PDB file of C-alpha atoms in Angstrom:
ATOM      1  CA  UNK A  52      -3.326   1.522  -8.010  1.00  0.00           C
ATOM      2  CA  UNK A  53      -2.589   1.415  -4.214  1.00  0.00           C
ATOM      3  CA  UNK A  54      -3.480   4.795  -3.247  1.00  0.00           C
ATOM      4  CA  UNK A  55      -5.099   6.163  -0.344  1.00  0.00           C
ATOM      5  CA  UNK A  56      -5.987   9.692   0.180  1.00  0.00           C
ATOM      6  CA  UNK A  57      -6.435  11.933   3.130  1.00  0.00           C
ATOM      7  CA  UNK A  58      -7.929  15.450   3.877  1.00  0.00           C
ATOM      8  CA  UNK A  59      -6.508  17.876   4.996  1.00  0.00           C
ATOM      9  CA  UNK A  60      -3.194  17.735   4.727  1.00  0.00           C
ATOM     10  CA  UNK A  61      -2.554  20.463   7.325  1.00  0.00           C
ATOM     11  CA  UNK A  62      -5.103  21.244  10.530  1.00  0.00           C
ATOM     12  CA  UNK A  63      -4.728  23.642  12.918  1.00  0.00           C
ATOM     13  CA  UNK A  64      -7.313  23.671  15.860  1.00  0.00           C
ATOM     14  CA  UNK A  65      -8.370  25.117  19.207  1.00  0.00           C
ATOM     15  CA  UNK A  66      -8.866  22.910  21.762  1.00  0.00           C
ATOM     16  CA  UNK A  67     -12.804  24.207  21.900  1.00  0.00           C
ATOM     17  CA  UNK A  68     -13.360  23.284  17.756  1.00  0.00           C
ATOM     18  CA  UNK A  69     -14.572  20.811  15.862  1.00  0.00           C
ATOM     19  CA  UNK A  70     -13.306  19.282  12.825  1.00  0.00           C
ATOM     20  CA  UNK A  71     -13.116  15.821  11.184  1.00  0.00           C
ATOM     21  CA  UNK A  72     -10.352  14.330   8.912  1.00  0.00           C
ATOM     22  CA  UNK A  73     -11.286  12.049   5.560  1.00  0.00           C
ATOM     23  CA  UNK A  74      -9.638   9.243   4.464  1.00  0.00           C
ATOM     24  CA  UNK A  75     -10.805   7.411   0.952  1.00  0.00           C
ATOM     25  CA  UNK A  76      -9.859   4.647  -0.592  1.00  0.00           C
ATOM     26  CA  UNK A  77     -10.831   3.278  -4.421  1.00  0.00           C
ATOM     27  CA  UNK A  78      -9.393  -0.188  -4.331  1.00  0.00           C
ATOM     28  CA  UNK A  79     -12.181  -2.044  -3.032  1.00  0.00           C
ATOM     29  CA  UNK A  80     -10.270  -2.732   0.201  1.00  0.00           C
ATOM     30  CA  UNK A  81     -12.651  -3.788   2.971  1.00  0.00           C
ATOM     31  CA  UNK A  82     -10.742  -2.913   5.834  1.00  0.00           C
ATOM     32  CA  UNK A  83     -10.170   0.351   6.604  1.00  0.00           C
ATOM     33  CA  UNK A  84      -7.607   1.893  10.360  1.00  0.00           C
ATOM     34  CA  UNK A  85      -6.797   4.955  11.927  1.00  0.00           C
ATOM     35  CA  UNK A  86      -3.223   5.335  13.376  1.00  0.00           C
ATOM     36  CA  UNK A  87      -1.841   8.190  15.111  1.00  0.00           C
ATOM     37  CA  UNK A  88       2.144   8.725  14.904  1.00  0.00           C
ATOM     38  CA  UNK A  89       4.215  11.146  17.119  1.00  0.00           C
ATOM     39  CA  UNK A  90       7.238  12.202  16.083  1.00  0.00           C
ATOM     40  CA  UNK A  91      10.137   9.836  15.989  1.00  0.00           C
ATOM     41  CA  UNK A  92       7.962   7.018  16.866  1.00  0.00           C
ATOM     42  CA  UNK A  93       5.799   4.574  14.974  1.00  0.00           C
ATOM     43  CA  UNK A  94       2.460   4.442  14.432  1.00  0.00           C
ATOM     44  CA  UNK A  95      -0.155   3.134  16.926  1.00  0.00           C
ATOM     45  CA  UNK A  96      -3.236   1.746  16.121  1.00  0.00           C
ATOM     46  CA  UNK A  97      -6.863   3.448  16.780  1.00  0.00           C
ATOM     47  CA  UNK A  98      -9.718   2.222  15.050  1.00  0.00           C
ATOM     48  CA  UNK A  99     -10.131  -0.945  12.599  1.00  0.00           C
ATOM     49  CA  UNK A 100     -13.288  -0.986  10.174  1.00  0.00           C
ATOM     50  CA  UNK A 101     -13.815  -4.489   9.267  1.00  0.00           C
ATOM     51  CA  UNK A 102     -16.860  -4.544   6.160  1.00  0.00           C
ATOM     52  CA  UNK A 103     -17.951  -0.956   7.313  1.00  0.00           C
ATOM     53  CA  UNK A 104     -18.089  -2.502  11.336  1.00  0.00           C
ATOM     54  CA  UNK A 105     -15.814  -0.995  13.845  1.00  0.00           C
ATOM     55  CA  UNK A 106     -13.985  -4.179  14.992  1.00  0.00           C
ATOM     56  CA  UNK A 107     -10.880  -2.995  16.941  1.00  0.00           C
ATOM     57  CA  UNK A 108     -10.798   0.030  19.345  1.00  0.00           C
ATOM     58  CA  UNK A 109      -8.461   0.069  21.203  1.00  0.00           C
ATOM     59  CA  UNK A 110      -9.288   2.489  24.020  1.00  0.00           C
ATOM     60  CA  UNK A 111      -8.888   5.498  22.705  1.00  0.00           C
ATOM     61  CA  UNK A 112     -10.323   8.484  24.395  1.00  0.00           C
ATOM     62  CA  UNK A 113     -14.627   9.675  23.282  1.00  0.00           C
ATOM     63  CA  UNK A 114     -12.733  13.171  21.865  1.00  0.00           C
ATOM     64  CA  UNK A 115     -11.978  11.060  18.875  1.00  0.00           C
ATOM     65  CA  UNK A 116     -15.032   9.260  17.001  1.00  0.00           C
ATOM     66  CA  UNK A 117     -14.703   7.365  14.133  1.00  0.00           C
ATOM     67  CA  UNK A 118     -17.009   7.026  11.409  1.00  0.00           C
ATOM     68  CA  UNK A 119     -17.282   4.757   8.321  1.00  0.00           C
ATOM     69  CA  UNK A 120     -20.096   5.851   5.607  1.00  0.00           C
ATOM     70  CA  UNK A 121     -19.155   3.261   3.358  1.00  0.00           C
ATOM     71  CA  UNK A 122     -16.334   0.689   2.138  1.00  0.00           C
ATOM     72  CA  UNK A 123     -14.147   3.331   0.577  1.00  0.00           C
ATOM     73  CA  UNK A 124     -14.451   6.435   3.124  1.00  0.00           C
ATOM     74  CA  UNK A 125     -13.343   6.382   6.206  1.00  0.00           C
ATOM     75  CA  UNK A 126     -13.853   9.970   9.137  1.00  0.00           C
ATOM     76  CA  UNK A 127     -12.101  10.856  12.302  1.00  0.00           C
ATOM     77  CA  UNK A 128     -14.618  13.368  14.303  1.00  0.00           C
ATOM     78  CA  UNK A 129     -12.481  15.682  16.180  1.00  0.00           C
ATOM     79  CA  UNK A 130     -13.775  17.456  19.197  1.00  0.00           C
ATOM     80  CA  UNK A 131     -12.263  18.771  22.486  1.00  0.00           C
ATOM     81  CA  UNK A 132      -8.809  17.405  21.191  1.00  0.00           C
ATOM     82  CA  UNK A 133      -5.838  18.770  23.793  1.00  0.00           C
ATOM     83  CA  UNK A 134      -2.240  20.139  22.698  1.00  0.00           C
ATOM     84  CA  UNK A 135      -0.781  16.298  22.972  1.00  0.00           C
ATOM     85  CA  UNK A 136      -3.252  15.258  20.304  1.00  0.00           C
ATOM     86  CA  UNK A 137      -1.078  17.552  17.733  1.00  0.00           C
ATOM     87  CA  UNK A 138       0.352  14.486  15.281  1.00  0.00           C
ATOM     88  CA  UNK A 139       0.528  12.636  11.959  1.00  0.00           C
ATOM     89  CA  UNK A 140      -3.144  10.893  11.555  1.00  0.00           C
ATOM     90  CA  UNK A 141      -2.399   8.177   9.307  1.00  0.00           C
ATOM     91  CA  UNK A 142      -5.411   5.991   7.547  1.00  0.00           C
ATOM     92  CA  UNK A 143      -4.612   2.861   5.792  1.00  0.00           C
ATOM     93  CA  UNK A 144      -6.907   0.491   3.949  1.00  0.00           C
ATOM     94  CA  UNK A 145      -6.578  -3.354   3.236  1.00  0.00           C
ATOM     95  CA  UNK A 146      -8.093  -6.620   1.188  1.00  0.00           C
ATOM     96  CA  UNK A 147      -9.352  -8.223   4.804  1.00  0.00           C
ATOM     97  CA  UNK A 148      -9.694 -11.749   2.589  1.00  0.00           C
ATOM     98  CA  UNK A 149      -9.357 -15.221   4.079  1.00  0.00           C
ATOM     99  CA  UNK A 150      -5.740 -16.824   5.094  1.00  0.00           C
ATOM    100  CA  UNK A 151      -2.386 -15.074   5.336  1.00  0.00           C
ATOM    101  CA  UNK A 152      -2.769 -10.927   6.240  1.00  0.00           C
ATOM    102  CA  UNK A 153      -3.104  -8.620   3.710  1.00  0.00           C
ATOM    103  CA  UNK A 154      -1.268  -5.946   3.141  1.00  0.00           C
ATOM    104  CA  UNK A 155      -2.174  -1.977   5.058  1.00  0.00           C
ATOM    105  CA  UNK A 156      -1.722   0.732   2.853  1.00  0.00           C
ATOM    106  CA  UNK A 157      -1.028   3.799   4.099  1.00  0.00           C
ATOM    107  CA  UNK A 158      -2.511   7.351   2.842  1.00  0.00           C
ATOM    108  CA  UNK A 159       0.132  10.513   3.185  1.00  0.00           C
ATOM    109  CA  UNK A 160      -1.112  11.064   6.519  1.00  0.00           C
ATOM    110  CA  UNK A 161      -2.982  14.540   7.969  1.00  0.00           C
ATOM    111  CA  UNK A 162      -0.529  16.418  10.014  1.00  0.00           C
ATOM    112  CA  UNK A 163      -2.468  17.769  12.895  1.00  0.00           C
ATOM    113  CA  UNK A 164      -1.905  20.564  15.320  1.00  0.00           C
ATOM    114  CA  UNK A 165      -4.261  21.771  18.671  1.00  0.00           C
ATOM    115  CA  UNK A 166      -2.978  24.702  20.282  1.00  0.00           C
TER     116      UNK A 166
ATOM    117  CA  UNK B  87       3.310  -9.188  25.019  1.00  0.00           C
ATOM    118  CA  UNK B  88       4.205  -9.115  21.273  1.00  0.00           C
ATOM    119  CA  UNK B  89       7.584  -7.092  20.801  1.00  0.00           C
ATOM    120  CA  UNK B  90       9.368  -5.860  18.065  1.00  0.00           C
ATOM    121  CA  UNK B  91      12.924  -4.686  18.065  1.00  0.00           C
ATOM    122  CA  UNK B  92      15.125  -2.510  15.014  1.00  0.00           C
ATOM    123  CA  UNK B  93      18.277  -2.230  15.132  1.00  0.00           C
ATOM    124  CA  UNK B  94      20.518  -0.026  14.569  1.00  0.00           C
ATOM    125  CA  UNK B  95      17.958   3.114  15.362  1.00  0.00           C
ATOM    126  CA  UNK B  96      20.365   5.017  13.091  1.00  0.00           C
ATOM    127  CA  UNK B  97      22.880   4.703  10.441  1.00  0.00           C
ATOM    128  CA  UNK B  98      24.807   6.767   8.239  1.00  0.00           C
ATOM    129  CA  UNK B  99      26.372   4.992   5.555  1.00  0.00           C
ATOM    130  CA  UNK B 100      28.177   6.418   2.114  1.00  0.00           C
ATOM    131  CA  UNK B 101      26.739   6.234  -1.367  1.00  0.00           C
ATOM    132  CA  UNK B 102      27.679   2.898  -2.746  1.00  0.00           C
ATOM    133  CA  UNK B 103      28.348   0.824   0.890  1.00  0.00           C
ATOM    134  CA  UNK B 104      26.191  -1.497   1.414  1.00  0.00           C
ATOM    135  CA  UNK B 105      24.464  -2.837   4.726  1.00  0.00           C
ATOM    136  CA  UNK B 106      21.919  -4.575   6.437  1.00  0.00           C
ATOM    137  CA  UNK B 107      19.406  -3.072   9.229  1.00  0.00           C
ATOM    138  CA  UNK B 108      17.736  -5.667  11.389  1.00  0.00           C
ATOM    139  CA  UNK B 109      14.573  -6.708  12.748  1.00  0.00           C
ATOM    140  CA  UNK B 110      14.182  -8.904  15.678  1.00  0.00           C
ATOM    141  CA  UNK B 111      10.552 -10.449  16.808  1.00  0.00           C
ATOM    142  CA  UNK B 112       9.233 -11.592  19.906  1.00  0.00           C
ATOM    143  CA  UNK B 113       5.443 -12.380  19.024  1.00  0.00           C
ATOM    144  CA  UNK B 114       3.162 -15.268  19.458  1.00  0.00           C
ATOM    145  CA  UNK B 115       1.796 -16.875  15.714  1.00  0.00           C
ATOM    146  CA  UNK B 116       3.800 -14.216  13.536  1.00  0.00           C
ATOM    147  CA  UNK B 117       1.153 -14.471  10.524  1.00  0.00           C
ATOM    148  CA  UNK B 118       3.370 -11.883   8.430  1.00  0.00           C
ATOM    149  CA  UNK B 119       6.089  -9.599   8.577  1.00  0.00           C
ATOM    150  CA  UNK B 120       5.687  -6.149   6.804  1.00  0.00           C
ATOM    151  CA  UNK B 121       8.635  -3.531   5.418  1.00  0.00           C
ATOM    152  CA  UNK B 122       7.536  -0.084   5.024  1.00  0.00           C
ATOM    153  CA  UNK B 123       9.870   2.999   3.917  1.00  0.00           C
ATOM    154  CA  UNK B 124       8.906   6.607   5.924  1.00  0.00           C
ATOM    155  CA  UNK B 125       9.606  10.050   4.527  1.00  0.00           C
ATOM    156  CA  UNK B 126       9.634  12.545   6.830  1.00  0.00           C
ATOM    157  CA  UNK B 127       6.212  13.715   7.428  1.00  0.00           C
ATOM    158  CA  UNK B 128       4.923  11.524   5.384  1.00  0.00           C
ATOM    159  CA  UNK B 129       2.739   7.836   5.064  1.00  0.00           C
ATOM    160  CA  UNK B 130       4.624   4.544   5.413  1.00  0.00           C
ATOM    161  CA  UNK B 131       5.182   3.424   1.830  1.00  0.00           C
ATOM    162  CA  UNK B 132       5.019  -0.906   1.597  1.00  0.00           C
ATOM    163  CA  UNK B 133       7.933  -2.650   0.395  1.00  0.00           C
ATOM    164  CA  UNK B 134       7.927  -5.927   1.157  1.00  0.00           C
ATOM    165  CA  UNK B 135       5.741  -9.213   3.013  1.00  0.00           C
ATOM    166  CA  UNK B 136       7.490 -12.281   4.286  1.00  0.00           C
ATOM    167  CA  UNK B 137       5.361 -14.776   5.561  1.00  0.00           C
ATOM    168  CA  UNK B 138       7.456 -17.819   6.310  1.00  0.00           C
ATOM    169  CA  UNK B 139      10.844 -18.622   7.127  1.00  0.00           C
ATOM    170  CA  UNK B 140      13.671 -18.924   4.699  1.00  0.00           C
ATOM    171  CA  UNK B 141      11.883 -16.643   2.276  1.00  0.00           C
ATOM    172  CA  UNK B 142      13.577 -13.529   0.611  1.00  0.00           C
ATOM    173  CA  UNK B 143      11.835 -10.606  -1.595  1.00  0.00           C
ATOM    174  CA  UNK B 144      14.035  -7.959  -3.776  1.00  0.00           C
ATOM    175  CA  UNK B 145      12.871  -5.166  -5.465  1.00  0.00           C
ATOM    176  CA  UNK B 146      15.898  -2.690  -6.969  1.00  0.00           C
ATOM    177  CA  UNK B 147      18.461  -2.013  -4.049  1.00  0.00           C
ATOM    178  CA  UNK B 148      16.361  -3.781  -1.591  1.00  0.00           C
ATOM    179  CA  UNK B 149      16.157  -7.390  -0.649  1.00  0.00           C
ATOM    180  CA  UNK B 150      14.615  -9.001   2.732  1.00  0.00           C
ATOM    181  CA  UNK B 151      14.968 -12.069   4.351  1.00  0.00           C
ATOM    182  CA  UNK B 152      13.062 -13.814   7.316  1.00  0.00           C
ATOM    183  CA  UNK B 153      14.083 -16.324   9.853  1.00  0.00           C
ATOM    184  CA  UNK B 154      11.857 -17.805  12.783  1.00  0.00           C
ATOM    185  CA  UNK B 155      13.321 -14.922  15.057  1.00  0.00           C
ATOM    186  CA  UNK B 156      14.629 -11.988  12.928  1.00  0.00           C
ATOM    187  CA  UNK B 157      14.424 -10.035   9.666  1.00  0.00           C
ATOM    188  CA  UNK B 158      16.973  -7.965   7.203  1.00  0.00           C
ATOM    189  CA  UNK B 159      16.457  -5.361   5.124  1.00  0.00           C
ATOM    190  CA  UNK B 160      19.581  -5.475   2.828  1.00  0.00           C
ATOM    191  CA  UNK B 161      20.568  -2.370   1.204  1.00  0.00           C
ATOM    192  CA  UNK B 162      23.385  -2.944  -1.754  1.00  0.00           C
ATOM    193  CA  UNK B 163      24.675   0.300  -3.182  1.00  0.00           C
ATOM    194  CA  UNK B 164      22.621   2.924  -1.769  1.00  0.00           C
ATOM    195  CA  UNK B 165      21.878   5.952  -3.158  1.00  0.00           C
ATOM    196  CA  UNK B 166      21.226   9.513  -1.106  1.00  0.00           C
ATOM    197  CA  UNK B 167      17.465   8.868  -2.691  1.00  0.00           C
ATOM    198  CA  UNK B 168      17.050   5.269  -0.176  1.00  0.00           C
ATOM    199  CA  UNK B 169      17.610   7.866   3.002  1.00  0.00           C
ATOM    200  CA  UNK B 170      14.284   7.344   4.966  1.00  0.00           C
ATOM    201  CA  UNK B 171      13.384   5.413   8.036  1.00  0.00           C
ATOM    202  CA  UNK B 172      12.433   1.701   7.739  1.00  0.00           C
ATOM    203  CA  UNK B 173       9.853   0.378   9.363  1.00  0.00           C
ATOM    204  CA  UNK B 174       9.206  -3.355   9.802  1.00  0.00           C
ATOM    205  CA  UNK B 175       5.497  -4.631  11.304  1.00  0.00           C
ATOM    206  CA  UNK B 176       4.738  -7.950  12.489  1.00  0.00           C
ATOM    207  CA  UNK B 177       0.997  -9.365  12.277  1.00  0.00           C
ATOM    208  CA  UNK B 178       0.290 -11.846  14.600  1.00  0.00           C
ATOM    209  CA  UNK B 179      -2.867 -14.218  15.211  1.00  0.00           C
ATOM    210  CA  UNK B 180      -2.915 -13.424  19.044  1.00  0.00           C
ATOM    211  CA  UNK B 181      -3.014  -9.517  18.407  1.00  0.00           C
ATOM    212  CA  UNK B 182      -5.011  -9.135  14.845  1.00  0.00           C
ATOM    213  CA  UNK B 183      -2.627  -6.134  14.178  1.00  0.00           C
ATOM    214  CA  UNK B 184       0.375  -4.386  13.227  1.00  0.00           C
ATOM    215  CA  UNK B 185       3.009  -4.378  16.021  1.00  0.00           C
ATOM    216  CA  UNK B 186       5.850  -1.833  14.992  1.00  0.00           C
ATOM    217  CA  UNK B 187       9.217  -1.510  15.548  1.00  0.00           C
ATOM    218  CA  UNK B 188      10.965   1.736  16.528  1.00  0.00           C
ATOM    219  CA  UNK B 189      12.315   1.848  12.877  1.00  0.00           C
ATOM    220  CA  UNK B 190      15.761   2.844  11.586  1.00  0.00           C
ATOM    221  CA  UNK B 191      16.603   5.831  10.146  1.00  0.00           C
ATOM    222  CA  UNK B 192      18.363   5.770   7.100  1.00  0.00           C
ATOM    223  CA  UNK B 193      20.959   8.638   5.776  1.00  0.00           C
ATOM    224  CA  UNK B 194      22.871   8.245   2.507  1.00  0.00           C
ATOM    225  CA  UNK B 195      25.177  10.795   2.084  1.00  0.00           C
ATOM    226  CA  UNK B 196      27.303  11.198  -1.108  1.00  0.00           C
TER     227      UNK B 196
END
């Protein structure tokens, strides 16, 4: 089983709300990423979990906070997004063993929305 | 920088013609080289790994190659079901990530 699932599917938000997406994995995958894709373009890398440690950021802005609770769930906080935050949230999960990379798996991806 | 190139960004081929779409690397240490399959508003699905050169993977219609500088994608007799766009992903020591390419978009008319 490869899957990864991801709530919501759908968000729609005002720019003064709150809201968090959830990502969760069952495959015992250690290594855990946030992407964010814009339409007709690929996905770009946010956060990397590494064994429930946040081990790449890669400068993304505070109005997006990432939490990992344990090895198989993965949040995105949402707060004070702005109307160019509206896109696909993808998270994707992996082995993270030794030697050649392992393989990301993606979830179905939440499609997000701030007006 | 690491860079990663598709090519063509479209193509529209006929049920039953077969092509190839291409994927051209510029990276330092590739570790791995990933295929993934997009539906439209959906997740990258995985297809395929290549880690070295000169080795090939096939799974039905599909089968990809790798060379020190490029990848294919072969698609033999497509079907309206392989439209999609086709994403390739190189992982690199320097980097410790996925670089993408731009992907190509796939339509398979009948």
């Amino acid at each position: 089983d490869t899957e990864v699932t991801q709530t919501p599917k759908h968000l729609v938000m005002g720019m003064t709300n709150k809201k968090s997406l959830k990502c969760e994995q069952h495959m015992g995958h250690r290594a855990m990423y946030w992407y964010k894709q814009k339409a007709k373009k690929p996905p770009e890398l946010m956060f990397v979990y590494s064994y429930e440690k946040l081990s790449i950021n890669e400068s993304v802005p505070s109005r997006f906070s990432p939490e990992c609770p344990n090895s198989s769930l993965l949040n995105l906080h949402l707060h004070a997004l702005q109307p160019e935050d509206s896109a696909l949230y993808l998270c994707a999960s992996s082995q993270e063993g030794q030697g050649d990379p392992d393989t990301q798996y993606f979830g179905p991806g939440t499609r997000l929305t701030v007006l | 920088e690491d860079q990663v190139t598709q090519s063509p960004e479209a193509l529209r081929l006929q049920e039953g013609e077969s092509s190839s779409l291409n994927c051209s690397y510029t990276v330092s240490g590739l570790r791995g080289l990933f295929w993934y399959r997009q539906d439209p508003g959906k997740g990258p699905e995985f297809l395929f790994t290549l880690y070295s050169a000169g080795e090939e993977k096939e799974k039905e219609r599909l089968k990809a190659t790798l060379t020190k500088k490029e990848s294919f994608l072969h698609i033999t007799a497509p079907k309206p079901e392989d439209s999609a766009t086709y994403l390739c992903a190189c992982f690199t020591g320097t980097a410790s990530k996925l670089t993408f390419g731009t992907g190509t978009r796939l339509q398979v008319t009948l």
